[in-house]
């Protein structure tokens, strides 16, 4: 089983993959409408908004939690080089 | 290909993590690396070869735990699933790790900062699936217009209350015994 390189979600069904294509490394939620992968900023903002919406977190807490999560994902390594 | 040495190194790392999981579940996060080393039958120094600090050990352990929860919840969640099915899947995953999870929620406030973020991200995995189900229920007008975070936090609050105060309810697995009651009454609270 693959995990999405941009958000970590497990991908097992075809419908989990971007464009329903199991060759892709990223999931349907990390794809733009045209099928390309979202940028770092787009994904970060999306995750922050999502965390606030579903867990009610204060913005700065959500930002730090999202940064922690993204720093561990293959797609975003270059943004976290020390 | 991995060398024999690398394979062995990974096996030791995993063994330390599994032992730490057991010890923390039994003793809480104040358990020492000495205790973990002893239980794992490795030298104290070996732990620090793999994990430079205790904080790093806890964070790595929680990262693995998140990956496990992520895989299981994703496996149990289906498209178009019912609210009840999702809540049951969530509780079933927690039952599998009940002792450890109970320690985690009781002590998360005193864990290192990074561990707290990993904990938030664990809840994000749950809220991701939960939100999908609730959005659909809202479209079908089967649940009340309550903000998503209040629905989610109320559910977590309920489950966590029973877990952290399990001595009030049972000597066994509180989630196993109260699962049905919690699920069916939580749905009654939010359904239209
Ligand atoms: Zn993704």
PDB file of C-alpha atoms in Angstrom, chain A residues 2-81:
ATOM      1  CA  UNK A   2       1.181   3.495  -0.861  1.00  0.00           C
ATOM      2  CA  UNK A   3       0.821   6.623   1.236  1.00  0.00           C
ATOM      3  CA  UNK A   4       0.235  10.022  -0.323  1.00  0.00           C
ATOM      4  CA  UNK A   5       3.556  11.898  -0.460  1.00  0.00           C
ATOM      5  CA  UNK A   6       1.809  15.205   0.250  1.00  0.00           C
ATOM      6  CA  UNK A   7      -0.518  14.386   3.157  1.00  0.00           C
ATOM      7  CA  UNK A   8       0.334  10.836   4.260  1.00  0.00           C
ATOM      8  CA  UNK A   9      -3.108   9.374   3.623  1.00  0.00           C
ATOM      9  CA  UNK A  10      -3.049   5.657   2.847  1.00  0.00           C
ATOM     10  CA  UNK A  11      -4.087   4.975  -0.754  1.00  0.00           C
ATOM     11  CA  UNK A  12      -5.535   1.555  -1.458  1.00  0.00           C
ATOM     12  CA  UNK A  13      -8.620   2.023  -3.611  1.00  0.00           C
ATOM     13  CA  UNK A  14      -8.303   3.557  -7.078  1.00  0.00           C
ATOM     14  CA  UNK A  15     -10.544   6.380  -5.942  1.00  0.00           C
ATOM     15  CA  UNK A  16      -7.978   7.343  -3.284  1.00  0.00           C
ATOM     16  CA  UNK A  17      -5.470   8.349  -5.968  1.00  0.00           C
ATOM     17  CA  UNK A  18      -5.367  11.625  -7.858  1.00  0.00           C
ATOM     18  CA  UNK A  19      -7.415  11.215 -11.080  1.00  0.00           C
ATOM     19  CA  UNK A  20      -8.177   7.659  -9.919  1.00  0.00           C
ATOM     20  CA  UNK A  21      -4.701   6.743 -11.215  1.00  0.00           C
ATOM     21  CA  UNK A  22      -2.769   4.265  -9.000  1.00  0.00           C
ATOM     22  CA  UNK A  23       0.469   5.364 -10.708  1.00  0.00           C
ATOM     23  CA  UNK A  24       0.210   8.726  -8.959  1.00  0.00           C
ATOM     24  CA  UNK A  25       2.107   9.334  -5.702  1.00  0.00           C
ATOM     25  CA  UNK A  26      -0.429  11.768  -4.311  1.00  0.00           C
ATOM     26  CA  UNK A  27      -4.057  11.418  -3.335  1.00  0.00           C
ATOM     27  CA  UNK A  28      -7.305  12.792  -4.642  1.00  0.00           C
ATOM     28  CA  UNK A  29      -7.354  15.404  -1.842  1.00  0.00           C
ATOM     29  CA  UNK A  30      -3.915  16.748  -2.734  1.00  0.00           C
ATOM     30  CA  UNK A  31      -4.731  17.167  -6.423  1.00  0.00           C
ATOM     31  CA  UNK A  32      -5.917  20.342  -8.109  1.00  0.00           C
ATOM     32  CA  UNK A  33      -8.962  20.124 -10.388  1.00  0.00           C
ATOM     33  CA  UNK A  34      -6.590  19.607 -13.370  1.00  0.00           C
ATOM     34  CA  UNK A  35      -4.953  16.629 -11.622  1.00  0.00           C
ATOM     35  CA  UNK A  36      -1.604  18.266 -10.788  1.00  0.00           C
ATOM     36  CA  UNK A  37      -0.374  18.241  -7.202  1.00  0.00           C
ATOM     37  CA  UNK A  38      -1.122  21.232  -5.008  1.00  0.00           C
ATOM     38  CA  UNK A  39       1.767  23.534  -4.136  1.00  0.00           C
ATOM     39  CA  UNK A  40       3.292  23.717  -0.672  1.00  0.00           C
ATOM     40  CA  UNK A  41       1.436  26.939   0.125  1.00  0.00           C
ATOM     41  CA  UNK A  42      -1.892  25.625  -1.160  1.00  0.00           C
ATOM     42  CA  UNK A  43      -1.597  22.404   0.815  1.00  0.00           C
ATOM     43  CA  UNK A  44      -0.418  24.168   3.954  1.00  0.00           C
ATOM     44  CA  UNK A  45      -3.289  26.647   3.867  1.00  0.00           C
ATOM     45  CA  UNK A  46      -5.785  23.892   3.138  1.00  0.00           C
ATOM     46  CA  UNK A  47      -4.586  21.809   6.081  1.00  0.00           C
ATOM     47  CA  UNK A  48      -4.562  24.772   8.456  1.00  0.00           C
ATOM     48  CA  UNK A  49      -8.120  25.707   7.492  1.00  0.00           C
ATOM     49  CA  UNK A  50      -9.196  22.103   7.807  1.00  0.00           C
ATOM     50  CA  UNK A  51      -7.660  21.716  11.268  1.00  0.00           C
ATOM     51  CA  UNK A  52      -9.337  24.907  12.481  1.00  0.00           C
ATOM     52  CA  UNK A  53     -12.675  23.906  11.001  1.00  0.00           C
ATOM     53  CA  UNK A  54     -12.761  20.358  12.351  1.00  0.00           C
ATOM     54  CA  UNK A  55     -10.951  20.775  15.684  1.00  0.00           C
ATOM     55  CA  UNK A  56     -11.525  24.434  16.513  1.00  0.00           C
ATOM     56  CA  UNK A  57      -7.822  25.110  17.120  1.00  0.00           C
ATOM     57  CA  UNK A  58      -6.364  28.550  17.601  1.00  0.00           C
ATOM     58  CA  UNK A  59      -4.665  29.641  14.353  1.00  0.00           C
ATOM     59  CA  UNK A  60      -1.072  29.639  15.583  1.00  0.00           C
ATOM     60  CA  UNK A  61      -1.498  26.179  17.110  1.00  0.00           C
ATOM     61  CA  UNK A  62      -2.976  24.865  13.867  1.00  0.00           C
ATOM     62  CA  UNK A  63      -0.059  26.372  11.910  1.00  0.00           C
ATOM     63  CA  UNK A  64       2.521  24.663  14.105  1.00  0.00           C
ATOM     64  CA  UNK A  65       0.736  21.309  14.044  1.00  0.00           C
ATOM     65  CA  UNK A  66       0.446  21.434  10.250  1.00  0.00           C
ATOM     66  CA  UNK A  67       4.131  22.390   9.873  1.00  0.00           C
ATOM     67  CA  UNK A  68       5.060  19.435  12.081  1.00  0.00           C
ATOM     68  CA  UNK A  69       2.993  17.083   9.947  1.00  0.00           C
ATOM     69  CA  UNK A  70       4.228  18.410   6.590  1.00  0.00           C
ATOM     70  CA  UNK A  71       7.866  18.273   7.712  1.00  0.00           C
ATOM     71  CA  UNK A  72       7.592  14.483   7.820  1.00  0.00           C
ATOM     72  CA  UNK A  73       6.152  14.027   4.332  1.00  0.00           C
ATOM     73  CA  UNK A  74       8.352  13.260   1.313  1.00  0.00           C
ATOM     74  CA  UNK A  75       6.798  15.929  -0.924  1.00  0.00           C
ATOM     75  CA  UNK A  76       7.812  18.855   1.280  1.00  0.00           C
ATOM     76  CA  UNK A  77      11.295  17.986   2.495  1.00  0.00           C
ATOM     77  CA  UNK A  78      12.996  20.890   0.726  1.00  0.00           C
ATOM     78  CA  UNK A  79      10.849  23.370   2.670  1.00  0.00           C
ATOM     79  CA  UNK A  80      12.092  22.116   6.008  1.00  0.00           C
ATOM     80  CA  UNK A  81      15.839  21.851   5.407  1.00  0.00           C
TER      81      UNK A  81
END
